[in-house]
Tab-separated table of C-alpha atoms and ligand atoms in Angstrom:
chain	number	residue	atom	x	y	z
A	294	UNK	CA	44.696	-6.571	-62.955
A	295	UNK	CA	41.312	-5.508	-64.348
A	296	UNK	CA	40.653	-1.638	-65.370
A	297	UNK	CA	36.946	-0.252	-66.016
A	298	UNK	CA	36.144	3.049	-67.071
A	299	UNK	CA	33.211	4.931	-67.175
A	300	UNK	CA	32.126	8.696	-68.306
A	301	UNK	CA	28.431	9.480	-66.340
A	302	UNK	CA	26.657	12.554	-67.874
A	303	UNK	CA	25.107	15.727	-66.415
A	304	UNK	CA	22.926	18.677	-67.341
A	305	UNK	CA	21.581	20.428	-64.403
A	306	UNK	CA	18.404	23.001	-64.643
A	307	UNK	CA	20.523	25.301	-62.353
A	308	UNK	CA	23.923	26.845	-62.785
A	309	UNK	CA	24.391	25.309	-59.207
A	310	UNK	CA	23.984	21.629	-57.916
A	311	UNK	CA	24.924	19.629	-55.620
A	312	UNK	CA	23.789	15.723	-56.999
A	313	UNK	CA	24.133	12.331	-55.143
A	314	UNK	CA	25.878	10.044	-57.614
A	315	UNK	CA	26.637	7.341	-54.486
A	316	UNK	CA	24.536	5.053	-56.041
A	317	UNK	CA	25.531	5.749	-59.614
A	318	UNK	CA	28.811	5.031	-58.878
A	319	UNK	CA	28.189	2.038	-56.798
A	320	UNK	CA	26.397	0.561	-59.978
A	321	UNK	CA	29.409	1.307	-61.567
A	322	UNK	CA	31.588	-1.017	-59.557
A	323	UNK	CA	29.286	-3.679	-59.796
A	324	UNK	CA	29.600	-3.496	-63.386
A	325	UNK	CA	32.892	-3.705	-63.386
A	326	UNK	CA	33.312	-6.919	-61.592
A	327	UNK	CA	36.169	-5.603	-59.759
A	328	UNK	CA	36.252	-6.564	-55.936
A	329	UNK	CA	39.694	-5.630	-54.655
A	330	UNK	CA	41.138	-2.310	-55.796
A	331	UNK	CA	40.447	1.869	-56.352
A	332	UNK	CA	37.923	3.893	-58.022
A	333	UNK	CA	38.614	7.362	-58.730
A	334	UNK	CA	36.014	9.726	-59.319
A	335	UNK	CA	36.827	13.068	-61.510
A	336	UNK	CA	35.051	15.925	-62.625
A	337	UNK	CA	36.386	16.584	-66.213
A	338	UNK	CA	35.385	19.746	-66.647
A	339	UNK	CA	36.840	23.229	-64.645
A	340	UNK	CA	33.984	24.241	-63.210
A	341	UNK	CA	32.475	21.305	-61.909
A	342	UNK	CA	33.912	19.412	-59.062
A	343	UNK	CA	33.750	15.720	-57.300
A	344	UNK	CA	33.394	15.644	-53.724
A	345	UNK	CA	32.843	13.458	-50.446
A	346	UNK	CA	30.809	15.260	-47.683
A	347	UNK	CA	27.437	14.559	-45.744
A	348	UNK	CA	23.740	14.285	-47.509
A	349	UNK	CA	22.915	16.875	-45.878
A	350	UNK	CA	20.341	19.828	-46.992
A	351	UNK	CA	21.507	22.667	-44.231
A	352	UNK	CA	25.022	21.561	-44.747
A	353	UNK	CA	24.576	21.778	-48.784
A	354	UNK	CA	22.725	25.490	-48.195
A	355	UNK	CA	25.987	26.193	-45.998
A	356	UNK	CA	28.148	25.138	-48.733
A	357	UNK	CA	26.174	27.791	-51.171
A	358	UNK	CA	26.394	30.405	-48.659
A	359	UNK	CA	30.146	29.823	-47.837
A	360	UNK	CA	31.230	29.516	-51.668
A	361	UNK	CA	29.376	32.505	-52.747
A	362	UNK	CA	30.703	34.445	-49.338
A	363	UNK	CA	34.428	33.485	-50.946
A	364	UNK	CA	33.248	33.616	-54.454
A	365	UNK	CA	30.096	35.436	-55.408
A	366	UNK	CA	28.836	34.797	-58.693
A	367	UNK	CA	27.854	38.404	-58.944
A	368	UNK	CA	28.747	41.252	-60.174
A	369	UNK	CA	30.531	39.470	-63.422
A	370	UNK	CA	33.135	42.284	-63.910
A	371	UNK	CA	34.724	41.845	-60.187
A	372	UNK	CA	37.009	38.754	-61.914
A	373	UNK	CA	39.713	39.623	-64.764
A	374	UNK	CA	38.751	35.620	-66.427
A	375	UNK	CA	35.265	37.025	-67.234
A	376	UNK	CA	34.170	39.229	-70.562
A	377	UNK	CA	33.891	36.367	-73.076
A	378	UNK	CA	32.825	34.072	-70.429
A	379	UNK	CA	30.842	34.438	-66.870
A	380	UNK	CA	31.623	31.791	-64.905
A	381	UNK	CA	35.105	32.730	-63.028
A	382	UNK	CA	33.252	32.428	-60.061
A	383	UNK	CA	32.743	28.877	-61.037
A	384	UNK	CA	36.361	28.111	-61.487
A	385	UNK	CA	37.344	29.331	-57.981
A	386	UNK	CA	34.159	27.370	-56.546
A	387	UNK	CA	35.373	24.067	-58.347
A	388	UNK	CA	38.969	24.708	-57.040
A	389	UNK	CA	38.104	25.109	-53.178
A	390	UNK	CA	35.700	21.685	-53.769
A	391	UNK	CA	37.942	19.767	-55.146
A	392	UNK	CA	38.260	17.969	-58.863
A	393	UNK	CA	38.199	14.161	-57.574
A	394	UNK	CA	38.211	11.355	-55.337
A	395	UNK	CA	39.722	8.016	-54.722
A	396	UNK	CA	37.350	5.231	-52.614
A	397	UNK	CA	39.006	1.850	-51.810
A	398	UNK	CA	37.232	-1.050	-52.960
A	399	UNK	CA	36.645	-3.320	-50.975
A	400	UNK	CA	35.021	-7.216	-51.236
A	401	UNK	CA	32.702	-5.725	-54.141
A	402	UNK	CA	31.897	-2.063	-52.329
A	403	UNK	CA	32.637	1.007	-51.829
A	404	UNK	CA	34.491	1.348	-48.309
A	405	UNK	CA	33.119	4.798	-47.297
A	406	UNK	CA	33.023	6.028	-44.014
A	407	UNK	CA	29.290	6.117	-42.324
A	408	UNK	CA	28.029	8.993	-43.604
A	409	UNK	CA	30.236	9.639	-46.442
A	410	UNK	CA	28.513	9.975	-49.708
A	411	UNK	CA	30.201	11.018	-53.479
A	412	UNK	CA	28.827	14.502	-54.911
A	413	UNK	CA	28.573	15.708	-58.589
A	414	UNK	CA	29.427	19.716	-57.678
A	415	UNK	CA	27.744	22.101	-60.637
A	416	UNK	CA	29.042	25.519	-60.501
A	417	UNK	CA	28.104	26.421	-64.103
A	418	UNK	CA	25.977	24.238	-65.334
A	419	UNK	CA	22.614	24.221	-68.061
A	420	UNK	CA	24.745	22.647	-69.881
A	421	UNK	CA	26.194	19.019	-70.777
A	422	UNK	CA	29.192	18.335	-68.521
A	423	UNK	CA	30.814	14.328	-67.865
A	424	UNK	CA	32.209	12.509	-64.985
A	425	UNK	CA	34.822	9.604	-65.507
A	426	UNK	CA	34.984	6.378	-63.862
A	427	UNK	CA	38.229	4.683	-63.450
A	428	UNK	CA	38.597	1.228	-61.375
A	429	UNK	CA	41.790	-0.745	-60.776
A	430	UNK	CA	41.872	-4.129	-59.095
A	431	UNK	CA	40.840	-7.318	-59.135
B	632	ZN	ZN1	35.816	30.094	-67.736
């Protein structure tokens, strides 16, 4: 069995984002050599999450609109976490969106569904935050 791992960096302008990284991690499989097998895809940080969903622009405003309807960023002293930090809007954001995924590899790809696509979730970002890789197979 062959095992690849990877750590992809991020430092978004805004403390929210919603990036892409499809292709990223597709170039990461290739790298890898691995044909047969899993990739998971983590955020490893608390406030950031990993996600499937559609590429989508209304969909991703939706998403903003329903995460700040369940968590608004605003005011900061609404949440007991915050004082020394602002952000425990963040960790409940990262929570409802998930931390990872798993994608089955298959004959050299990624063996998404038609319009599924991998997403790099910033909730409190302007800062350097890291993805892992991690591929199993063969
Ligand atoms: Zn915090």
């Amino acid at each position: 069995m062959k095992t690849f791992r990877k750590e992809l960096w991020f430092e978004t302008r805004q403390r929210r984002e919603l990036i892409n990284i499809t292709g990223t991690v597709a170039n990461c499989l290739k790298e890898s050599g691995i044909r047969e097998g899993l990739l998971l895809c983590n955020a490893m940080h608390i406030t950031a999450s990993v996600f499937i969903n559609d590429d989508e622009s209304g969909l991703h405003g939706d998403f903003e609109e329903w995460l700040e309807g369940l968590a608004p960023e605003k005011p900061y002293s609404r949440y007991r976490h915050n004082g020394a930090e602002d952000n425990a809007d963040a960790h409940l954001k990262r929570t409802i969106m998930g931390r990872e995924v798993v994608v089955a590899v298959t004959q050299g790809a990624l063996d998404l569904g038609p319009w599924e696509q991998i997403f790099y979730g910033e909730f409190d970002g302007k800062r350097r935050k890291r993805v892992l890789v991690k591929i199993i197979g063969e």
